PDB file of C-alpha atoms and ligand atoms in Angstrom:
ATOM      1  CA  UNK A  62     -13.546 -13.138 -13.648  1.00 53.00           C
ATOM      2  CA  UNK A  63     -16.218 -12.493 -11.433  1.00 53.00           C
ATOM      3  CA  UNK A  64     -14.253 -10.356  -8.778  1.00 54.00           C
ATOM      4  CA  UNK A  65     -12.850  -7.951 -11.467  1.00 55.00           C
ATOM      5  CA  UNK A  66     -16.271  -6.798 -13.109  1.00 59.00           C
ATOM      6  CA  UNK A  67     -16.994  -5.908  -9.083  1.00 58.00           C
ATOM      7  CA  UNK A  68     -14.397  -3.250  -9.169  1.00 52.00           C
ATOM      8  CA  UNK A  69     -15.390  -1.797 -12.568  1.00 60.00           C
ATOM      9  CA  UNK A  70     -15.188   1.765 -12.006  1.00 64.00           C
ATOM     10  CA  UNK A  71     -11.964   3.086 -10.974  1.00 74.00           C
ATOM     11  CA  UNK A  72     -11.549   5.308  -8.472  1.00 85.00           C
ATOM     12  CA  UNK A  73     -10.358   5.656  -4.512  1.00 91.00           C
ATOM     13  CA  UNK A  74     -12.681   5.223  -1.979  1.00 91.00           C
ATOM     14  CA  UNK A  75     -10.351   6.584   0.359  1.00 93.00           C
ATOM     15  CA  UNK A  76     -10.019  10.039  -1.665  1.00 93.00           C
ATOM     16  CA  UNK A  77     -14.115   9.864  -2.283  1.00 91.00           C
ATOM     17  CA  UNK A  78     -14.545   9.588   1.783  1.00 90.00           C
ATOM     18  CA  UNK A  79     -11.872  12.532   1.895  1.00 92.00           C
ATOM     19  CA  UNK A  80      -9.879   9.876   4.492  1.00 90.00           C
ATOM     20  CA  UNK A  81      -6.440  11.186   5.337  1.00 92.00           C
ATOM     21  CA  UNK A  82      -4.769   8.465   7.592  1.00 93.00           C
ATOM     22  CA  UNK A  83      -6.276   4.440   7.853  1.00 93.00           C
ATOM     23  CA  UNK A  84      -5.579   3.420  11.462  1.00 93.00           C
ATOM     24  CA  UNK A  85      -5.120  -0.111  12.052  1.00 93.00           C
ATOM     25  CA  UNK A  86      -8.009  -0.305  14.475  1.00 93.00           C
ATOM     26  CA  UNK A  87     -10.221   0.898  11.987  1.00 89.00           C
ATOM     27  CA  UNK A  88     -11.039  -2.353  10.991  1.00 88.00           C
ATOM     28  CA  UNK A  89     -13.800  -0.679   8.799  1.00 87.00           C
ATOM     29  CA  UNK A  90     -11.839   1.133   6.887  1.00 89.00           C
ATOM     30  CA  UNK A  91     -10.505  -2.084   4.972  1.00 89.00           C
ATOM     31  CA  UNK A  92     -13.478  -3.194   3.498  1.00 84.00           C
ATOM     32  CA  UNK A  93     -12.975  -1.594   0.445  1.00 84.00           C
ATOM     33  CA  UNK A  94      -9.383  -3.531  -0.020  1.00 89.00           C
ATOM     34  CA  UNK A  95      -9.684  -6.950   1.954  1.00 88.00           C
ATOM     35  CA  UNK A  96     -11.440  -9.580  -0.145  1.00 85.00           C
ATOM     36  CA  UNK A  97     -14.162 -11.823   0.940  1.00 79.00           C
ATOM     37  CA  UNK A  98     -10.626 -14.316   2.174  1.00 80.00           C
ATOM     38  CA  UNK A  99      -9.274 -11.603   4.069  1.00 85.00           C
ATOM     39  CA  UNK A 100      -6.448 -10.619   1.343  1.00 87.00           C
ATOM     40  CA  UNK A 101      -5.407  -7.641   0.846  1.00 91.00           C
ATOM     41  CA  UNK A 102      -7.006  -6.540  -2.935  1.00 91.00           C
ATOM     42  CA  UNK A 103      -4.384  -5.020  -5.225  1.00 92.00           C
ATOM     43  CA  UNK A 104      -4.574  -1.532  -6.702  1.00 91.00           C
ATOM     44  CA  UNK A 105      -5.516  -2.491 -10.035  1.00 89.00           C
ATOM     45  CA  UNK A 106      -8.724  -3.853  -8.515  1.00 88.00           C
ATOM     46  CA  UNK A 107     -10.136  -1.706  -6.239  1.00 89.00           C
ATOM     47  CA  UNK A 108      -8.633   1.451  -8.002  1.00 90.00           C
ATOM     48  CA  UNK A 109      -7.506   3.238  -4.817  1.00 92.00           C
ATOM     49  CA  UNK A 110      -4.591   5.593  -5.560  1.00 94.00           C
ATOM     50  CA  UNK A 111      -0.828   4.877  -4.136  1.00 94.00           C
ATOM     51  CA  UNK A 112      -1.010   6.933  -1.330  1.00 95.00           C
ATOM     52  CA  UNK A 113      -3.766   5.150   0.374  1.00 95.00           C
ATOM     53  CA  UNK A 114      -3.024   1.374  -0.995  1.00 95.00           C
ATOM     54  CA  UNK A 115       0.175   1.593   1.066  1.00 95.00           C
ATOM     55  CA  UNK A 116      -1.670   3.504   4.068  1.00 95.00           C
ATOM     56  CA  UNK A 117      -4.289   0.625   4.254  1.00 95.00           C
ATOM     57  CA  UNK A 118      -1.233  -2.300   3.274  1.00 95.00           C
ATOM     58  CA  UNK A 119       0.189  -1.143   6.175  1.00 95.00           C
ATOM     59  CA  UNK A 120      -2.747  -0.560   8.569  1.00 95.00           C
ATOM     60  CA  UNK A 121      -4.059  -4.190   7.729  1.00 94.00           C
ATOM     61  CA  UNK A 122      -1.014  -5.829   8.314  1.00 95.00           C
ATOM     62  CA  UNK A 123      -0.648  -3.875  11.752  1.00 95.00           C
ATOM     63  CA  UNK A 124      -4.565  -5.216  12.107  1.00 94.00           C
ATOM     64  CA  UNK A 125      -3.380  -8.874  11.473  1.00 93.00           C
ATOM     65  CA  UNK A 126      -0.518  -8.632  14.330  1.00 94.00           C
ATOM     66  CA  UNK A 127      -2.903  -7.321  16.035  1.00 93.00           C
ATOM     67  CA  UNK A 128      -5.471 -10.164  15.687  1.00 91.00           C
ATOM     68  CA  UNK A 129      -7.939  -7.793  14.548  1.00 90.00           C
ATOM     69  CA  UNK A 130      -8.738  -9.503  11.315  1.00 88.00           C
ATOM     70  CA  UNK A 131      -7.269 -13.010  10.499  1.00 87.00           C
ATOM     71  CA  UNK A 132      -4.796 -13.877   8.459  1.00 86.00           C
ATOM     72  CA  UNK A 133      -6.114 -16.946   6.322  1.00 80.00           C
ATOM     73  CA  UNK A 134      -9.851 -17.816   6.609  1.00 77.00           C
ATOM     74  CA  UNK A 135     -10.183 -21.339   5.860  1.00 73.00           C
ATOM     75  CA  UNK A 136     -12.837 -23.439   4.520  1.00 67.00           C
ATOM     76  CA  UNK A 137     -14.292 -25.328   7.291  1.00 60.00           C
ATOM     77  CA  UNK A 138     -14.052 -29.314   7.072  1.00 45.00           C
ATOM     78  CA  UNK A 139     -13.070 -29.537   3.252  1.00 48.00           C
ATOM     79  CA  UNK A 140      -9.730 -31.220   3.889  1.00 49.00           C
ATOM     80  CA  UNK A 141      -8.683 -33.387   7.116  1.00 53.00           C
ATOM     81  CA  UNK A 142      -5.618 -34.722   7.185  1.00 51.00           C
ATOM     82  CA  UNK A 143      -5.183 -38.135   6.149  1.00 46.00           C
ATOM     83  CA  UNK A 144      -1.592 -38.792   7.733  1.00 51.00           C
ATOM     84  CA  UNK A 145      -3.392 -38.451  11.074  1.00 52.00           C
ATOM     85  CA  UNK A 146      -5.094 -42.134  10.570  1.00 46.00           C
ATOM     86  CA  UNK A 147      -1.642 -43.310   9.689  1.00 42.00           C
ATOM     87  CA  UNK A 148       0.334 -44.432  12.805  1.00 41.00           C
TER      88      UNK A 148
HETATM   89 ZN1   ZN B 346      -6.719   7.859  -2.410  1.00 90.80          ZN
END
C-alpha cells in the first residue's frame, strides 16, 4: 500500500520535536497521526511511541468534540440518496 511506504522510517515525531504534552487545541500537532480522512493513524504507521499515541488519541478526540477537526470528511457528490426520489 501506498500509505505504508509513507511512514517507512520508524520513529516518534513527538520524541524528535522533544513535545511533552499534545493539547487538543493544538490542532497542529496531529498532523503527524491524522490521515488525509481525518483518522486517527495507528502506531504501527506513523511509529510514534505509546506514550504520545495515547496523548495525541486523546487530544484529537477532545479536538473532534470540540469541532476543531471533523469527524468524517466525505467525498463531495459521489453518492445521493436514491430513496429521496421515492415517495
Ligand atoms: Zn514519543
Amino acid at each position: 500500500m501506498a500509505e505504508r511506504r509513507k511512514f517507512k522510517k520508524r520513529y516518534c515525531k513527538y520524541c524528535e520535536a522533544k513535545v511533552d504534552y499534545i493539547d487538543y487545541k493544538d490542532v497542529a500537532m496531529f498532523k503527524f497521526s491524522l490521515s488525509e480522512r481525518f483518522k486517527i493513524m495507528p502506531r504501527r504507521l506513523t511509529g510514534n511511541c505509546k506514550k504520545h499515541q495515547e496523548m495525541v488519541t486523546v487530544a484529537i478526540k477532545r479536538a473532534r468534540q470540540a469541532a476543531l477537526i471533523p469527524y468524517i470528511v466525505d467525498r463531495k457528490n459521489v453518492v445521493e440518496n436514491p430513496f429521496e426520489f421515492i415517495k
